[in-house]
Amino acid sequence: MEILVTSKNNSSYNIVSANSFTGLKDRFAELFPQAKQLCIISDKNVFPLYGNDLKDELGSIEGISVYEYIVEAGEKSKSLDNVIEIEKFLLSNNFSR
């Protein structure tokens, strides 16, 4: 598992890269010890391939609720309208930073 630190506009965040989901729950819990929920955002082509395995791995973290938000596949999904819909979904499920 590799951790990439990305910086933009005086802030940074981690990108986790791995060949499998094994051990991801431990890494997530280490990186986000205060987290109570997480949301997997994927598209209709990718989620059937990996979504349930990812949900199973991260859903096994004690005290974490896992949500999913699935968008249509393709370039049309990369729109501000979808960003707004995702934000509405997150807000309606009481997500915060």
mmCIF file of N, CA and C in Angstrom:
data_model
loop_
_atom_site.group_PDB
_atom_site.id
_atom_site.type_symbol
_atom_site.label_atom_id
_atom_site.label_comp_id
_atom_site.label_asym_id
_atom_site.label_seq_id
_atom_site.Cartn_x
_atom_site.Cartn_y
_atom_site.Cartn_z
ATOM 1 N N MET A 1 0.858 -1.172 0.000
ATOM 2 C CA MET A 1 0.000 0.000 0.000
ATOM 3 C C MET A 1 0.901 1.230 0.000
ATOM 4 N N GLU A 2 0.584 2.168 -0.866
ATOM 5 C CA GLU A 2 1.378 3.382 -0.999
ATOM 6 C C GLU A 2 0.510 4.593 -0.673
ATOM 7 N N ILE A 3 1.082 5.532 0.052
ATOM 8 C CA ILE A 3 0.392 6.773 0.401
ATOM 9 C C ILE A 3 1.046 7.910 -0.372
ATOM 10 N N LEU A 4 0.258 8.586 -1.171
ATOM 11 C CA LEU A 4 0.727 9.756 -1.908
ATOM 12 C C LEU A 4 0.149 10.986 -1.240
ATOM 13 N N VAL A 5 0.985 11.957 -0.957
ATOM 14 C CA VAL A 5 0.528 13.209 -0.362
ATOM 15 C C VAL A 5 0.440 14.236 -1.481
ATOM 16 N N THR A 6 -0.739 14.797 -1.660
ATOM 17 C CA THR A 6 -0.984 15.765 -2.713
ATOM 18 C C THR A 6 -1.232 17.127 -2.089
ATOM 19 N N SER A 7 -0.623 18.141 -2.654
ATOM 20 C CA SER A 7 -0.798 19.503 -2.142
ATOM 21 C C SER A 7 -1.419 20.380 -3.208
ATOM 22 N N LYS A 8 -2.341 21.236 -2.760
ATOM 23 C CA LYS A 8 -2.966 22.197 -3.656
ATOM 24 C C LYS A 8 -3.484 23.356 -2.824
ATOM 25 N N ASN A 9 -3.187 24.561 -3.258
ATOM 26 C CA ASN A 9 -3.684 25.763 -2.581
ATOM 27 C C ASN A 9 -3.423 25.748 -1.081
ATOM 28 N N ASN A 10 -2.197 25.458 -0.687
ATOM 29 C CA ASN A 10 -1.782 25.472 0.721
ATOM 30 C C ASN A 10 -2.466 24.433 1.596
ATOM 31 N N SER A 11 -3.053 23.409 1.011
ATOM 32 C CA SER A 11 -3.591 22.309 1.804
ATOM 33 C C SER A 11 -3.127 21.003 1.166
ATOM 34 N N SER A 12 -3.190 19.932 1.929
ATOM 35 C CA SER A 12 -2.753 18.651 1.399
ATOM 36 C C SER A 12 -3.714 17.554 1.833
ATOM 37 N N TYR A 13 -3.678 16.460 1.103
ATOM 38 C CA TYR A 13 -4.489 15.302 1.451
ATOM 39 C C TYR A 13 -3.782 14.049 0.961
ATOM 40 N N ASN A 14 -4.178 12.910 1.507
ATOM 41 C CA ASN A 14 -3.554 11.639 1.170
ATOM 42 C C ASN A 14 -4.362 10.907 0.108
ATOM 43 N N ILE A 15 -3.652 10.252 -0.804
ATOM 44 C CA ILE A 15 -4.260 9.323 -1.753
ATOM 45 C C ILE A 15 -3.641 7.967 -1.460
ATOM 46 N N VAL A 16 -4.484 6.980 -1.178
ATOM 47 C CA VAL A 16 -4.002 5.637 -0.872
ATOM 48 C C VAL A 16 -4.087 4.797 -2.138
ATOM 49 N N SER A 17 -2.983 4.171 -2.512
ATOM 50 C CA SER A 17 -2.925 3.335 -3.707
ATOM 51 C C SER A 17 -2.502 1.923 -3.298
ATOM 52 N N ALA A 18 -3.263 0.923 -3.764
ATOM 53 C CA ALA A 18 -2.951 -0.460 -3.412
ATOM 54 C C ALA A 18 -3.469 -1.403 -4.492
ATOM 55 N N ASN A 19 -2.951 -2.629 -4.503
ATOM 56 C CA ASN A 19 -3.385 -3.635 -5.468
ATOM 57 C C ASN A 19 -4.614 -4.410 -5.020
ATOM 58 N N SER A 20 -4.965 -4.298 -3.742
ATOM 59 C CA SER A 20 -6.148 -4.975 -3.221
ATOM 60 C C SER A 20 -6.683 -4.162 -2.049
ATOM 61 N N PHE A 21 -7.832 -4.547 -1.544
ATOM 62 C CA PHE A 21 -8.430 -3.843 -0.416
ATOM 63 C C PHE A 21 -7.982 -4.408 0.922
ATOM 64 N N THR A 22 -7.194 -5.462 0.911
ATOM 65 C CA THR A 22 -6.706 -6.064 2.134
ATOM 66 C C THR A 22 -5.890 -5.046 2.926
ATOM 67 N N GLY A 23 -6.237 -4.870 4.179
ATOM 68 C CA GLY A 23 -5.519 -3.948 5.042
ATOM 69 C C GLY A 23 -5.993 -2.511 4.946
ATOM 70 N N LEU A 24 -6.905 -2.237 4.021
ATOM 71 C CA LEU A 24 -7.377 -0.864 3.848
ATOM 72 C C LEU A 24 -8.120 -0.374 5.081
ATOM 73 N N LYS A 25 -8.867 -1.256 5.734
ATOM 74 C CA LYS A 25 -9.618 -0.820 6.921
ATOM 75 C C LYS A 25 -8.680 -0.324 8.016
ATOM 76 N N ASP A 26 -7.557 -1.003 8.205
ATOM 77 C CA ASP A 26 -6.598 -0.576 9.224
ATOM 78 C C ASP A 26 -5.983 0.768 8.860
ATOM 79 N N ARG A 27 -5.663 0.942 7.597
ATOM 80 C CA ARG A 27 -5.071 2.206 7.144
ATOM 81 C C ARG A 27 -6.079 3.339 7.260
ATOM 82 N N PHE A 28 -7.333 3.068 6.891
ATOM 83 C CA PHE A 28 -8.372 4.080 7.000
ATOM 84 C C PHE A 28 -8.552 4.501 8.455
ATOM 85 N N ALA A 29 -8.641 3.527 9.342
ATOM 86 C CA ALA A 29 -8.823 3.824 10.765
ATOM 87 C C ALA A 29 -7.649 4.623 11.315
ATOM 88 N N GLU A 30 -6.457 4.354 10.810
ATOM 89 C CA GLU A 30 -5.268 5.095 11.243
ATOM 90 C C GLU A 30 -5.303 6.540 10.731
ATOM 91 N N LEU A 31 -5.690 6.708 9.465
ATOM 92 C CA LEU A 31 -5.718 8.042 8.865
ATOM 93 C C LEU A 31 -6.883 8.899 9.366
ATOM 94 N N PHE A 32 -8.005 8.242 9.666
ATOM 95 C CA PHE A 32 -9.223 8.961 10.044
ATOM 96 C C PHE A 32 -9.815 8.392 11.338
ATOM 97 N N PRO A 33 -9.112 8.540 12.455
ATOM 98 C CA PRO A 33 -9.560 7.906 13.701
ATOM 99 C C PRO A 33 -10.894 8.443 14.220
ATOM 100 N N GLN A 34 -11.283 9.645 13.841
ATOM 101 C CA GLN A 34 -12.534 10.242 14.322
ATOM 102 C C GLN A 34 -13.731 9.908 13.427
ATOM 103 N N ALA A 35 -13.490 9.275 12.270
ATOM 104 C CA ALA A 35 -14.553 9.048 11.286
ATOM 105 C C ALA A 35 -15.652 8.146 11.839
ATOM 106 N N LYS A 36 -16.878 8.523 11.557
ATOM 107 C CA LYS A 36 -18.049 7.725 11.929
ATOM 108 C C LYS A 36 -18.763 7.179 10.695
ATOM 109 N N GLN A 37 -18.461 7.784 9.539
ATOM 110 C CA GLN A 37 -19.089 7.350 8.300
ATOM 111 C C GLN A 37 -18.172 7.662 7.130
ATOM 112 N N LEU A 38 -18.416 6.966 6.032
ATOM 113 C CA LEU A 38 -17.682 7.239 4.804
ATOM 114 C C LEU A 38 -18.597 6.956 3.633
ATOM 115 N N CYS A 39 -18.278 7.568 2.511
ATOM 116 C CA CYS A 39 -19.086 7.388 1.321
ATOM 117 C C CYS A 39 -18.186 6.948 0.173
ATOM 118 N N ILE A 40 -18.579 5.870 -0.472
ATOM 119 C CA ILE A 40 -17.896 5.392 -1.667
ATOM 120 C C ILE A 40 -18.632 6.004 -2.857
ATOM 121 N N ILE A 41 -17.921 6.783 -3.645
ATOM 122 C CA ILE A 41 -18.499 7.385 -4.843
ATOM 123 C C ILE A 41 -17.872 6.684 -6.031
ATOM 124 N N SER A 42 -18.721 6.084 -6.843
ATOM 125 C CA SER A 42 -18.233 5.293 -7.970
ATOM 126 C C SER A 42 -19.192 5.443 -9.143
ATOM 127 N N ASP A 43 -18.848 4.790 -10.243
ATOM 128 C CA ASP A 43 -19.779 4.794 -11.366
ATOM 129 C C ASP A 43 -20.353 3.398 -11.581
ATOM 130 N N LYS A 44 -21.341 3.321 -12.462
ATOM 131 C CA LYS A 44 -22.072 2.067 -12.665
ATOM 132 C C LYS A 44 -21.244 0.972 -13.311
ATOM 133 N N ASN A 45 -20.106 1.314 -13.902
ATOM 134 C CA ASN A 45 -19.235 0.283 -14.462
ATOM 135 C C ASN A 45 -18.251 -0.252 -13.430
ATOM 136 N N VAL A 46 -17.724 0.622 -12.597
ATOM 137 C CA VAL A 46 -16.687 0.233 -11.641
ATOM 138 C C VAL A 46 -17.275 -0.393 -10.385
ATOM 139 N N PHE A 47 -18.376 0.152 -9.885
ATOM 140 C CA PHE A 47 -18.912 -0.353 -8.623
ATOM 141 C C PHE A 47 -19.224 -1.848 -8.656
ATOM 142 N N PRO A 48 -19.845 -2.381 -9.715
ATOM 143 C CA PRO A 48 -20.099 -3.836 -9.712
ATOM 144 C C PRO A 48 -18.827 -4.675 -9.651
ATOM 145 N N LEU A 49 -17.720 -4.126 -10.094
ATOM 146 C CA LEU A 49 -16.455 -4.870 -10.074
ATOM 147 C C LEU A 49 -15.793 -4.869 -8.701
ATOM 148 N N TYR A 50 -15.847 -3.734 -8.008
ATOM 149 C CA TYR A 50 -15.087 -3.572 -6.770
ATOM 150 C C TYR A 50 -15.908 -3.093 -5.577
ATOM 151 N N GLY A 51 -17.078 -2.558 -5.810
ATOM 152 C CA GLY A 51 -17.834 -1.884 -4.757
ATOM 153 C C GLY A 51 -18.155 -2.732 -3.550
ATOM 154 N N ASN A 52 -18.662 -3.931 -3.768
ATOM 155 C CA ASN A 52 -19.050 -4.759 -2.617
ATOM 156 C C ASN A 52 -17.839 -5.207 -1.799
ATOM 157 N N ASP A 53 -16.732 -5.526 -2.481
ATOM 158 C CA ASP A 53 -15.511 -5.891 -1.739
ATOM 159 C C ASP A 53 -15.023 -4.715 -0.906
ATOM 160 N N LEU A 54 -15.067 -3.516 -1.489
ATOM 161 C CA LEU A 54 -14.646 -2.322 -0.758
ATOM 162 C C LEU A 54 -15.573 -2.051 0.416
ATOM 163 N N LYS A 55 -16.884 -2.178 0.199
ATOM 164 C CA LYS A 55 -17.848 -1.988 1.293
ATOM 165 C C LYS A 55 -17.632 -3.001 2.402
ATOM 166 N N ASP A 56 -17.370 -4.248 2.044
ATOM 167 C CA ASP A 56 -17.131 -5.284 3.056
ATOM 168 C C ASP A 56 -15.888 -4.965 3.884
ATOM 169 N N GLU A 57 -14.818 -4.548 3.210
ATOM 170 C CA GLU A 57 -13.564 -4.242 3.915
ATOM 171 C C GLU A 57 -13.741 -3.043 4.846
ATOM 172 N N LEU A 58 -14.271 -1.945 4.327
ATOM 173 C CA LEU A 58 -14.393 -0.737 5.136
ATOM 174 C C LEU A 58 -15.557 -0.832 6.117
ATOM 175 N N GLY A 59 -16.579 -1.585 5.768
ATOM 176 C CA GLY A 59 -17.725 -1.756 6.663
ATOM 177 C C GLY A 59 -17.408 -2.576 7.900
ATOM 178 N N SER A 60 -16.261 -3.260 7.873
ATOM 179 C CA SER A 60 -15.873 -4.058 9.044
ATOM 180 C C SER A 60 -15.172 -3.215 10.106
ATOM 181 N N ILE A 61 -14.992 -1.908 9.844
ATOM 182 C CA ILE A 61 -14.409 -1.015 10.848
ATOM 183 C C ILE A 61 -15.481 -0.723 11.889
ATOM 184 N N GLU A 62 -15.159 -0.971 13.135
ATOM 185 C CA GLU A 62 -16.134 -0.753 14.213
ATOM 186 C C GLU A 62 -16.557 0.719 14.272
ATOM 187 N N GLY A 63 -17.866 0.933 14.304
ATOM 188 C CA GLY A 63 -18.404 2.275 14.454
ATOM 189 C C GLY A 63 -18.520 3.082 13.171
ATOM 190 N N ILE A 64 -18.221 2.472 12.015
ATOM 191 C CA ILE A 64 -18.280 3.179 10.732
ATOM 192 C C ILE A 64 -19.531 2.758 9.968
ATOM 193 N N SER A 65 -20.256 3.751 9.461
ATOM 194 C CA SER A 65 -21.365 3.499 8.541
ATOM 195 C C SER A 65 -20.867 3.792 7.131
ATOM 196 N N VAL A 66 -21.106 2.854 6.217
ATOM 197 C CA VAL A 66 -20.640 3.006 4.839
ATOM 198 C C VAL A 66 -21.827 3.307 3.936
ATOM 199 N N TYR A 67 -21.701 4.376 3.170
ATOM 200 C CA TYR A 67 -22.711 4.775 2.198
ATOM 201 C C TYR A 67 -22.106 4.622 0.811
ATOM 202 N N GLU A 68 -22.971 4.548 -0.178
ATOM 203 C CA GLU A 68 -22.492 4.517 -1.558
ATOM 204 C C GLU A 68 -23.314 5.487 -2.396
ATOM 205 N N TYR A 69 -22.638 6.098 -3.347
ATOM 206 C CA TYR A 69 -23.306 6.985 -4.291
ATOM 207 C C TYR A 69 -22.787 6.595 -5.667
ATOM 208 N N ILE A 70 -23.699 6.150 -6.537
ATOM 209 C CA ILE A 70 -23.319 5.630 -7.839
ATOM 210 C C ILE A 70 -23.802 6.594 -8.925
ATOM 211 N N VAL A 71 -22.891 6.963 -9.815
ATOM 212 C CA VAL A 71 -23.224 7.842 -10.935
ATOM 213 C C VAL A 71 -23.175 7.038 -12.229
ATOM 214 N N GLU A 72 -23.752 7.598 -13.278
ATOM 215 C CA GLU A 72 -23.659 6.989 -14.589
ATOM 216 C C GLU A 72 -22.194 6.962 -15.018
ATOM 217 N N ALA A 73 -21.837 5.987 -15.816
ATOM 218 C CA ALA A 73 -20.474 5.903 -16.330
ATOM 219 C C ALA A 73 -20.293 6.902 -17.472
ATOM 220 N N GLY A 74 -19.079 7.376 -17.644
ATOM 221 C CA GLY A 74 -18.774 8.218 -18.785
ATOM 222 C C GLY A 74 -18.570 9.674 -18.449
ATOM 223 N N GLU A 75 -18.163 10.407 -19.453
ATOM 224 C CA GLU A 75 -17.806 11.812 -19.294
ATOM 225 C C GLU A 75 -18.979 12.687 -18.871
ATOM 226 N N LYS A 76 -20.198 12.320 -19.248
ATOM 227 C CA LYS A 76 -21.362 13.140 -18.897
ATOM 228 C C LYS A 76 -21.543 13.250 -17.385
ATOM 229 N N SER A 77 -21.040 12.286 -16.654
ATOM 230 C CA SER A 77 -21.175 12.312 -15.194
ATOM 231 C C SER A 77 -20.222 13.296 -14.534
ATOM 232 N N LYS A 78 -19.244 13.750 -15.273
ATOM 233 C CA LYS A 78 -18.274 14.709 -14.729
ATOM 234 C C LYS A 78 -18.813 16.114 -14.947
ATOM 235 N N SER A 79 -19.808 16.453 -14.129
ATOM 236 C CA SER A 79 -20.485 17.739 -14.306
ATOM 237 C C SER A 79 -20.744 18.398 -12.957
ATOM 238 N N LEU A 80 -20.959 19.690 -12.993
ATOM 239 C CA LEU A 80 -21.315 20.405 -11.764
ATOM 240 C C LEU A 80 -22.655 19.934 -11.224
ATOM 241 N N ASP A 81 -23.563 19.550 -12.105
ATOM 242 C CA ASP A 81 -24.855 19.025 -11.641
ATOM 243 C C ASP A 81 -24.656 17.784 -10.772
ATOM 244 N N ASN A 82 -23.760 16.902 -11.173
ATOM 245 C CA ASN A 82 -23.487 15.718 -10.359
ATOM 246 C C ASN A 82 -22.804 16.083 -9.051
ATOM 247 N N VAL A 83 -21.913 17.049 -9.080
ATOM 248 C CA VAL A 83 -21.269 17.513 -7.846
ATOM 249 C C VAL A 83 -22.332 17.995 -6.867
ATOM 250 N N ILE A 84 -23.277 18.771 -7.359
ATOM 251 C CA ILE A 84 -24.352 19.284 -6.504
ATOM 252 C C ILE A 84 -25.184 18.139 -5.945
ATOM 253 N N GLU A 85 -25.504 17.149 -6.769
ATOM 254 C CA GLU A 85 -26.289 16.006 -6.300
ATOM 255 C C GLU A 85 -25.525 15.195 -5.250
ATOM 256 N N ILE A 86 -24.233 15.028 -5.450
ATOM 257 C CA ILE A 86 -23.415 14.313 -4.464
ATOM 258 C C ILE A 86 -23.387 15.093 -3.154
ATOM 259 N N GLU A 87 -23.205 16.403 -3.243
ATOM 260 C CA GLU A 87 -23.204 17.232 -2.033
ATOM 261 C C GLU A 87 -24.550 17.143 -1.307
ATOM 262 N N LYS A 88 -25.642 17.157 -2.039
ATOM 263 C CA LYS A 88 -26.970 17.015 -1.422
ATOM 264 C C LYS A 88 -27.082 15.675 -0.700
ATOM 265 N N PHE A 89 -26.598 14.618 -1.352
ATOM 266 C CA PHE A 89 -26.631 13.291 -0.745
ATOM 267 C C PHE A 89 -25.823 13.267 0.553
ATOM 268 N N LEU A 90 -24.621 13.824 0.496
ATOM 269 C CA LEU A 90 -23.767 13.837 1.681
ATOM 270 C C LEU A 90 -24.395 14.656 2.803
ATOM 271 N N LEU A 91 -24.917 15.805 2.469
ATOM 272 C CA LEU A 91 -25.566 16.650 3.485
ATOM 273 C C LEU A 91 -26.790 15.973 4.081
ATOM 274 N N SER A 92 -27.582 15.309 3.243
ATOM 275 C CA SER A 92 -28.790 14.647 3.740
ATOM 276 C C SER A 92 -28.462 13.466 4.645
ATOM 277 N N ASN A 93 -27.230 12.977 4.565
ATOM 278 C CA ASN A 93 -26.780 11.883 5.427
ATOM 279 C C ASN A 93 -25.828 12.361 6.513
ATOM 280 N N ASN A 94 -25.856 13.682 6.768
ATOM 281 C CA ASN A 94 -25.107 14.301 7.871
ATOM 282 C C ASN A 94 -23.593 14.131 7.784
ATOM 283 N N PHE A 95 -23.057 14.147 6.557
ATOM 284 C CA PHE A 95 -21.608 14.115 6.402
ATOM 285 C C PHE A 95 -21.056 15.499 6.690
ATOM 286 N N SER A 96 -19.842 15.519 7.204
ATOM 287 C CA SER A 96 -19.117 16.774 7.408
ATOM 288 C C SER A 96 -17.704 16.551 6.859
ATOM 289 N N ARG A 97 -16.863 17.539 7.023
ATOM 290 C CA ARG A 97 -15.499 17.384 6.534
ATOM 291 C C ARG A 97 -14.872 16.196 7.187
#
